[in-house]
């Protein structure tokens, strides 16, 4: 099995045991942070226990949402990051593809993703593939890392064909991408055609 590698080695493992569920990572839903995540050093027995805890946490969410669900369990290396956060490849407020929003905090980003902690939000604008910070915010981990993060996620958005919500970390200047899901606040919107007269264009919401 996939767990034999852990079983046959001695010592502790620095891991993140997390969920990846249909109602958490789907095009129409985003329940990031609702299921339990197990982080840190653990033995083989604790890995097995952590997997069970993650699976059982879906029972509580099912009771709250009354939804049927399928869940996978992901075991990742736990990166003890200098900074962590989430990037929205397109702006979920204006729906603009020419804007990305990055939220970050120092250290591990689990509390930020679950909504327990407020981070720092940065707006990035894209014009002719050139990136800029219109608000001239000070970035503690460097502007170039920020732009590289945005550029790669925008490339992935173009390849997949829909906007993304991506979790990331930076440690010693190295960017790691932890999880990627559709940006449901945009992807859940049903496509439609709305007839509009030319003289009414100025009154339309910016999103349209």
PDB file of C-alpha atoms in Angstrom:
ATOM      1  CA  UNK A   1       0.000   0.000   0.000  1.00  0.00           C
ATOM      2  CA  UNK A   2       0.947   3.680  -0.135  1.00  0.00           C
ATOM      3  CA  UNK A   3       1.625   3.625   3.609  1.00  0.00           C
ATOM      4  CA  UNK A   4       4.271   0.876   3.515  1.00  0.00           C
ATOM      5  CA  UNK A   5       7.036   3.471   3.080  1.00  0.00           C
ATOM      6  CA  UNK A   6       6.148   5.016   6.444  1.00  0.00           C
ATOM      7  CA  UNK A   7       5.643   1.660   8.149  1.00  0.00           C
ATOM      8  CA  UNK A   8       9.076   0.327   7.205  1.00  0.00           C
ATOM      9  CA  UNK A   9      11.047   3.349   8.449  1.00  0.00           C
ATOM     10  CA  UNK A  10      11.810   4.388  11.992  1.00  0.00           C
ATOM     11  CA  UNK A  11      11.406   7.823  13.526  1.00  0.00           C
ATOM     12  CA  UNK A  12       8.944  10.675  13.119  1.00  0.00           C
ATOM     13  CA  UNK A  13       7.662  12.245   9.922  1.00  0.00           C
ATOM     14  CA  UNK A  14       6.988  15.950   9.402  1.00  0.00           C
ATOM     15  CA  UNK A  15       3.729  15.784   7.450  1.00  0.00           C
ATOM     16  CA  UNK A  16       0.455  17.443   6.600  1.00  0.00           C
ATOM     17  CA  UNK A  17      -2.539  15.104   6.380  1.00  0.00           C
ATOM     18  CA  UNK A  18      -5.387  16.878   4.607  1.00  0.00           C
ATOM     19  CA  UNK A  19      -8.672  16.351   2.839  1.00  0.00           C
ATOM     20  CA  UNK A  20      -9.539  16.798  -0.819  1.00  0.00           C
ATOM     21  CA  UNK A  21     -13.300  16.470  -1.151  1.00  0.00           C
ATOM     22  CA  UNK A  22     -15.782  17.021  -3.959  1.00  0.00           C
ATOM     23  CA  UNK A  23     -17.709  19.659  -2.024  1.00  0.00           C
ATOM     24  CA  UNK A  24     -14.431  21.308  -0.974  1.00  0.00           C
ATOM     25  CA  UNK A  25     -12.556  21.543  -4.259  1.00  0.00           C
ATOM     26  CA  UNK A  26     -15.331  21.514  -6.868  1.00  0.00           C
ATOM     27  CA  UNK A  27     -16.316  24.082  -9.474  1.00  0.00           C
ATOM     28  CA  UNK A  28     -19.504  24.998  -7.601  1.00  0.00           C
ATOM     29  CA  UNK A  29     -18.399  24.704  -3.967  1.00  0.00           C
ATOM     30  CA  UNK A  30     -15.554  25.845  -1.752  1.00  0.00           C
ATOM     31  CA  UNK A  31     -15.420  24.539   1.819  1.00  0.00           C
ATOM     32  CA  UNK A  32     -11.733  25.147   2.430  1.00  0.00           C
ATOM     33  CA  UNK A  33     -10.874  24.717   6.103  1.00  0.00           C
ATOM     34  CA  UNK A  34     -14.075  22.879   7.048  1.00  0.00           C
ATOM     35  CA  UNK A  35     -12.439  19.474   7.359  1.00  0.00           C
ATOM     36  CA  UNK A  36      -9.726  18.629   9.854  1.00  0.00           C
ATOM     37  CA  UNK A  37      -6.045  18.859   8.905  1.00  0.00           C
ATOM     38  CA  UNK A  38      -3.268  17.177  10.900  1.00  0.00           C
ATOM     39  CA  UNK A  39       0.108  18.944  10.841  1.00  0.00           C
ATOM     40  CA  UNK A  40       3.531  18.294  12.313  1.00  0.00           C
ATOM     41  CA  UNK A  41       5.754  15.484  13.530  1.00  0.00           C
ATOM     42  CA  UNK A  42       4.073  12.085  13.826  1.00  0.00           C
ATOM     43  CA  UNK A  43       4.805   8.381  14.087  1.00  0.00           C
ATOM     44  CA  UNK A  44       3.371   5.725  11.780  1.00  0.00           C
ATOM     45  CA  UNK A  45       0.581   5.034  14.266  1.00  0.00           C
ATOM     46  CA  UNK A  46      -0.192   8.751  14.441  1.00  0.00           C
ATOM     47  CA  UNK A  47      -0.323   8.886  10.635  1.00  0.00           C
ATOM     48  CA  UNK A  48      -3.003   6.179  10.648  1.00  0.00           C
ATOM     49  CA  UNK A  49      -4.879   7.996  13.404  1.00  0.00           C
ATOM     50  CA  UNK A  50      -4.612  11.285  11.497  1.00  0.00           C
ATOM     51  CA  UNK A  51      -6.073   9.724   8.353  1.00  0.00           C
ATOM     52  CA  UNK A  52      -9.051   8.451  10.360  1.00  0.00           C
ATOM     53  CA  UNK A  53      -9.574  11.870  11.971  1.00  0.00           C
ATOM     54  CA  UNK A  54      -9.632  13.592   8.578  1.00  0.00           C
ATOM     55  CA  UNK A  55     -12.119  11.061   7.180  1.00  0.00           C
ATOM     56  CA  UNK A  56     -14.382  11.261  10.230  1.00  0.00           C
ATOM     57  CA  UNK A  57     -14.439  15.060  10.079  1.00  0.00           C
ATOM     58  CA  UNK A  58     -16.626  14.843   6.967  1.00  0.00           C
ATOM     59  CA  UNK A  59     -19.474  13.471   9.103  1.00  0.00           C
ATOM     60  CA  UNK A  60     -19.753  16.797  10.943  1.00  0.00           C
ATOM     61  CA  UNK A  61     -19.718  18.794   7.712  1.00  0.00           C
ATOM     62  CA  UNK A  62     -22.311  16.448   6.162  1.00  0.00           C
ATOM     63  CA  UNK A  63     -24.576  17.060   9.167  1.00  0.00           C
ATOM     64  CA  UNK A  64     -24.198  20.828   8.754  1.00  0.00           C
ATOM     65  CA  UNK A  65     -24.628  20.969   4.974  1.00  0.00           C
ATOM     66  CA  UNK A  66     -26.869  17.931   4.407  1.00  0.00           C
ATOM     67  CA  UNK A  67     -24.714  17.033   1.413  1.00  0.00           C
ATOM     68  CA  UNK A  68     -23.369  13.737   0.151  1.00  0.00           C
ATOM     69  CA  UNK A  69     -19.659  13.805  -0.469  1.00  0.00           C
ATOM     70  CA  UNK A  70     -16.635  11.829  -1.573  1.00  0.00           C
ATOM     71  CA  UNK A  71     -13.280  12.533   0.027  1.00  0.00           C
ATOM     72  CA  UNK A  72      -9.673  11.736  -0.691  1.00  0.00           C
ATOM     73  CA  UNK A  73      -6.913  12.060   1.904  1.00  0.00           C
ATOM     74  CA  UNK A  74      -3.639  13.731   0.900  1.00  0.00           C
ATOM     75  CA  UNK A  75      -0.354  13.191   2.768  1.00  0.00           C
ATOM     76  CA  UNK A  76       2.203  15.911   2.031  1.00  0.00           C
ATOM     77  CA  UNK A  77       5.528  17.031   3.378  1.00  0.00           C
ATOM     78  CA  UNK A  78       4.844  19.709   5.977  1.00  0.00           C
ATOM     79  CA  UNK A  79       6.750  22.814   4.892  1.00  0.00           C
ATOM     80  CA  UNK A  80       7.687  24.989   7.853  1.00  0.00           C
ATOM     81  CA  UNK A  81       7.275  28.113   5.805  1.00  0.00           C
ATOM     82  CA  UNK A  82       8.490  31.650   6.327  1.00  0.00           C
ATOM     83  CA  UNK A  83       5.269  32.888   4.688  1.00  0.00           C
ATOM     84  CA  UNK A  84       2.106  31.160   3.470  1.00  0.00           C
ATOM     85  CA  UNK A  85      -1.063  32.217   1.791  1.00  0.00           C
ATOM     86  CA  UNK A  86      -3.684  31.992  -0.926  1.00  0.00           C
ATOM     87  CA  UNK A  87      -3.718  33.545  -4.387  1.00  0.00           C
ATOM     88  CA  UNK A  88      -6.852  34.153  -6.465  1.00  0.00           C
ATOM     89  CA  UNK A  89      -5.751  34.122 -10.098  1.00  0.00           C
ATOM     90  CA  UNK A  90      -8.581  36.508 -11.023  1.00  0.00           C
ATOM     91  CA  UNK A  91     -10.225  39.077  -8.782  1.00  0.00           C
ATOM     92  CA  UNK A  92     -13.231  37.413  -7.046  1.00  0.00           C
ATOM     93  CA  UNK A  93     -14.751  40.847  -6.270  1.00  0.00           C
ATOM     94  CA  UNK A  94     -14.573  42.525  -9.689  1.00  0.00           C
ATOM     95  CA  UNK A  95     -14.207  39.286 -11.737  1.00  0.00           C
ATOM     96  CA  UNK A  96     -11.342  40.958 -13.605  1.00  0.00           C
ATOM     97  CA  UNK A  97      -8.796  38.643 -15.242  1.00  0.00           C
ATOM     98  CA  UNK A  98      -6.357  41.555 -15.160  1.00  0.00           C
ATOM     99  CA  UNK A  99      -6.183  41.518 -11.367  1.00  0.00           C
ATOM    100  CA  UNK A 100      -4.992  38.902  -8.872  1.00  0.00           C
ATOM    101  CA  UNK A 101      -5.356  39.017  -5.101  1.00  0.00           C
ATOM    102  CA  UNK A 102      -2.774  37.432  -2.797  1.00  0.00           C
ATOM    103  CA  UNK A 103      -3.446  36.979   0.908  1.00  0.00           C
ATOM    104  CA  UNK A 104      -0.585  35.909   3.162  1.00  0.00           C
ATOM    105  CA  UNK A 105       0.610  35.532   6.730  1.00  0.00           C
ATOM    106  CA  UNK A 106       3.914  34.626   8.319  1.00  0.00           C
ATOM    107  CA  UNK A 107       4.524  30.975   9.132  1.00  0.00           C
ATOM    108  CA  UNK A 108       2.023  28.231   8.361  1.00  0.00           C
ATOM    109  CA  UNK A 109      -1.077  29.352   6.507  1.00  0.00           C
ATOM    110  CA  UNK A 110      -3.592  26.860   7.892  1.00  0.00           C
ATOM    111  CA  UNK A 111      -5.311  29.456  10.102  1.00  0.00           C
ATOM    112  CA  UNK A 112      -5.512  31.865   7.169  1.00  0.00           C
ATOM    113  CA  UNK A 113      -7.078  29.252   4.871  1.00  0.00           C
ATOM    114  CA  UNK A 114      -9.614  28.177   7.506  1.00  0.00           C
ATOM    115  CA  UNK A 115     -10.611  31.770   8.222  1.00  0.00           C
ATOM    116  CA  UNK A 116      -9.372  31.750  11.823  1.00  0.00           C
ATOM    117  CA  UNK A 117      -6.772  34.440  11.133  1.00  0.00           C
ATOM    118  CA  UNK A 118      -6.746  37.568   8.998  1.00  0.00           C
ATOM    119  CA  UNK A 119      -3.723  37.982   6.774  1.00  0.00           C
ATOM    120  CA  UNK A 120      -2.411  40.755   4.544  1.00  0.00           C
ATOM    121  CA  UNK A 121      -4.098  41.179   1.157  1.00  0.00           C
ATOM    122  CA  UNK A 122      -2.225  42.498  -1.866  1.00  0.00           C
ATOM    123  CA  UNK A 123      -3.738  43.495  -5.208  1.00  0.00           C
ATOM    124  CA  UNK A 124      -1.667  42.828  -8.328  1.00  0.00           C
ATOM    125  CA  UNK A 125      -2.640  44.288 -11.701  1.00  0.00           C
ATOM    126  CA  UNK A 126      -1.689  42.768 -15.045  1.00  0.00           C
ATOM    127  CA  UNK A 127      -1.347  44.930 -18.161  1.00  0.00           C
ATOM    128  CA  UNK A 128       0.252  43.540 -21.343  1.00  0.00           C
ATOM    129  CA  UNK A 129       1.743  40.749 -19.162  1.00  0.00           C
ATOM    130  CA  UNK A 130       3.438  43.349 -16.961  1.00  0.00           C
ATOM    131  CA  UNK A 131       2.706  43.027 -13.231  1.00  0.00           C
ATOM    132  CA  UNK A 132       2.469  45.929 -10.801  1.00  0.00           C
ATOM    133  CA  UNK A 133       1.396  46.811  -7.266  1.00  0.00           C
ATOM    134  CA  UNK A 134      -0.950  49.801  -7.596  1.00  0.00           C
ATOM    135  CA  UNK A 135      -1.092  50.393  -3.846  1.00  0.00           C
ATOM    136  CA  UNK A 136       2.707  50.222  -3.371  1.00  0.00           C
ATOM    137  CA  UNK A 137       2.430  47.899  -0.396  1.00  0.00           C
ATOM    138  CA  UNK A 138       5.562  46.731   1.397  1.00  0.00           C
ATOM    139  CA  UNK A 139       6.054  42.982   0.884  1.00  0.00           C
ATOM    140  CA  UNK A 140       8.220  41.292   3.547  1.00  0.00           C
ATOM    141  CA  UNK A 141       9.336  38.417   1.334  1.00  0.00           C
ATOM    142  CA  UNK A 142      10.173  40.381  -1.801  1.00  0.00           C
ATOM    143  CA  UNK A 143       8.315  41.756  -4.787  1.00  0.00           C
ATOM    144  CA  UNK A 144       9.944  39.362  -7.258  1.00  0.00           C
ATOM    145  CA  UNK A 145       8.689  36.280  -5.399  1.00  0.00           C
ATOM    146  CA  UNK A 146       5.215  37.827  -5.359  1.00  0.00           C
ATOM    147  CA  UNK A 147       5.259  38.437  -9.119  1.00  0.00           C
ATOM    148  CA  UNK A 148       6.676  34.972  -9.849  1.00  0.00           C
ATOM    149  CA  UNK A 149       3.886  33.423  -7.796  1.00  0.00           C
ATOM    150  CA  UNK A 150       1.256  35.418  -9.677  1.00  0.00           C
ATOM    151  CA  UNK A 151       2.786  34.764 -13.090  1.00  0.00           C
ATOM    152  CA  UNK A 152       2.854  30.974 -12.656  1.00  0.00           C
ATOM    153  CA  UNK A 153      -0.715  30.818 -11.342  1.00  0.00           C
ATOM    154  CA  UNK A 154      -1.944  32.973 -14.254  1.00  0.00           C
ATOM    155  CA  UNK A 155      -0.236  30.538 -16.650  1.00  0.00           C
ATOM    156  CA  UNK A 156      -2.045  27.648 -14.986  1.00  0.00           C
ATOM    157  CA  UNK A 157      -5.348  29.545 -15.178  1.00  0.00           C
ATOM    158  CA  UNK A 158      -4.832  29.934 -18.934  1.00  0.00           C
ATOM    159  CA  UNK A 159      -4.039  26.228 -19.379  1.00  0.00           C
ATOM    160  CA  UNK A 160      -7.030  24.990 -17.354  1.00  0.00           C
ATOM    161  CA  UNK A 161      -9.470  27.569 -18.697  1.00  0.00           C
ATOM    162  CA  UNK A 162     -10.938  28.795 -15.407  1.00  0.00           C
ATOM    163  CA  UNK A 163      -9.852  31.014 -12.482  1.00  0.00           C
ATOM    164  CA  UNK A 164      -8.060  29.379  -9.566  1.00  0.00           C
ATOM    165  CA  UNK A 165      -7.678  29.493  -5.789  1.00  0.00           C
ATOM    166  CA  UNK A 166      -4.146  28.284  -4.976  1.00  0.00           C
ATOM    167  CA  UNK A 167      -2.471  27.718  -1.594  1.00  0.00           C
ATOM    168  CA  UNK A 168       1.282  28.389  -1.481  1.00  0.00           C
ATOM    169  CA  UNK A 169       4.264  28.758   0.822  1.00  0.00           C
ATOM    170  CA  UNK A 170       7.674  30.439   0.688  1.00  0.00           C
ATOM    171  CA  UNK A 171      10.636  29.032   2.591  1.00  0.00           C
ATOM    172  CA  UNK A 172      14.157  30.366   2.128  1.00  0.00           C
ATOM    173  CA  UNK A 173      13.007  32.125  -1.033  1.00  0.00           C
ATOM    174  CA  UNK A 174      11.601  28.912  -2.596  1.00  0.00           C
ATOM    175  CA  UNK A 175       7.925  28.917  -3.624  1.00  0.00           C
ATOM    176  CA  UNK A 176       5.900  25.727  -3.158  1.00  0.00           C
ATOM    177  CA  UNK A 177       2.354  25.203  -4.416  1.00  0.00           C
ATOM    178  CA  UNK A 178       0.329  23.228  -1.871  1.00  0.00           C
ATOM    179  CA  UNK A 179      -3.182  22.941  -3.296  1.00  0.00           C
ATOM    180  CA  UNK A 180      -5.163  24.172  -6.287  1.00  0.00           C
ATOM    181  CA  UNK A 181      -8.934  24.388  -6.710  1.00  0.00           C
ATOM    182  CA  UNK A 182     -11.404  26.255  -8.956  1.00  0.00           C
ATOM    183  CA  UNK A 183     -12.242  29.765  -7.729  1.00  0.00           C
ATOM    184  CA  UNK A 184     -15.841  28.819  -6.971  1.00  0.00           C
ATOM    185  CA  UNK A 185     -17.104  32.362  -6.384  1.00  0.00           C
ATOM    186  CA  UNK A 186     -16.572  32.819 -10.140  1.00  0.00           C
ATOM    187  CA  UNK A 187     -16.839  29.303 -11.602  1.00  0.00           C
ATOM    188  CA  UNK A 188     -20.223  28.630  -9.994  1.00  0.00           C
ATOM    189  CA  UNK A 189     -21.815  31.512 -11.956  1.00  0.00           C
ATOM    190  CA  UNK A 190     -24.040  30.151 -14.721  1.00  0.00           C
ATOM    191  CA  UNK A 191     -23.184  31.403 -18.238  1.00  0.00           C
ATOM    192  CA  UNK A 192     -25.941  33.492 -19.793  1.00  0.00           C
ATOM    193  CA  UNK A 193     -26.688  35.925 -22.585  1.00  0.00           C
ATOM    194  CA  UNK A 194     -28.220  39.282 -21.679  1.00  0.00           C
ATOM    195  CA  UNK A 195     -29.436  41.648 -24.428  1.00  0.00           C
ATOM    196  CA  UNK A 196     -28.250  45.207 -23.791  1.00  0.00           C
ATOM    197  CA  UNK A 197     -28.837  48.452 -25.656  1.00  0.00           C
ATOM    198  CA  UNK A 198     -25.764  50.539 -26.509  1.00  0.00           C
ATOM    199  CA  UNK A 199     -27.015  53.527 -24.538  1.00  0.00           C
ATOM    200  CA  UNK A 200     -27.266  51.382 -21.395  1.00  0.00           C
ATOM    201  CA  UNK A 201     -23.648  50.174 -21.376  1.00  0.00           C
ATOM    202  CA  UNK A 202     -22.399  52.882 -19.025  1.00  0.00           C
ATOM    203  CA  UNK A 203     -24.885  51.801 -16.355  1.00  0.00           C
ATOM    204  CA  UNK A 204     -23.804  48.148 -16.320  1.00  0.00           C
ATOM    205  CA  UNK A 205     -21.980  46.744 -13.267  1.00  0.00           C
ATOM    206  CA  UNK A 206     -18.230  46.531 -13.742  1.00  0.00           C
ATOM    207  CA  UNK A 207     -18.339  42.716 -13.487  1.00  0.00           C
ATOM    208  CA  UNK A 208     -20.423  42.453 -16.656  1.00  0.00           C
TER     209      UNK A 208
END
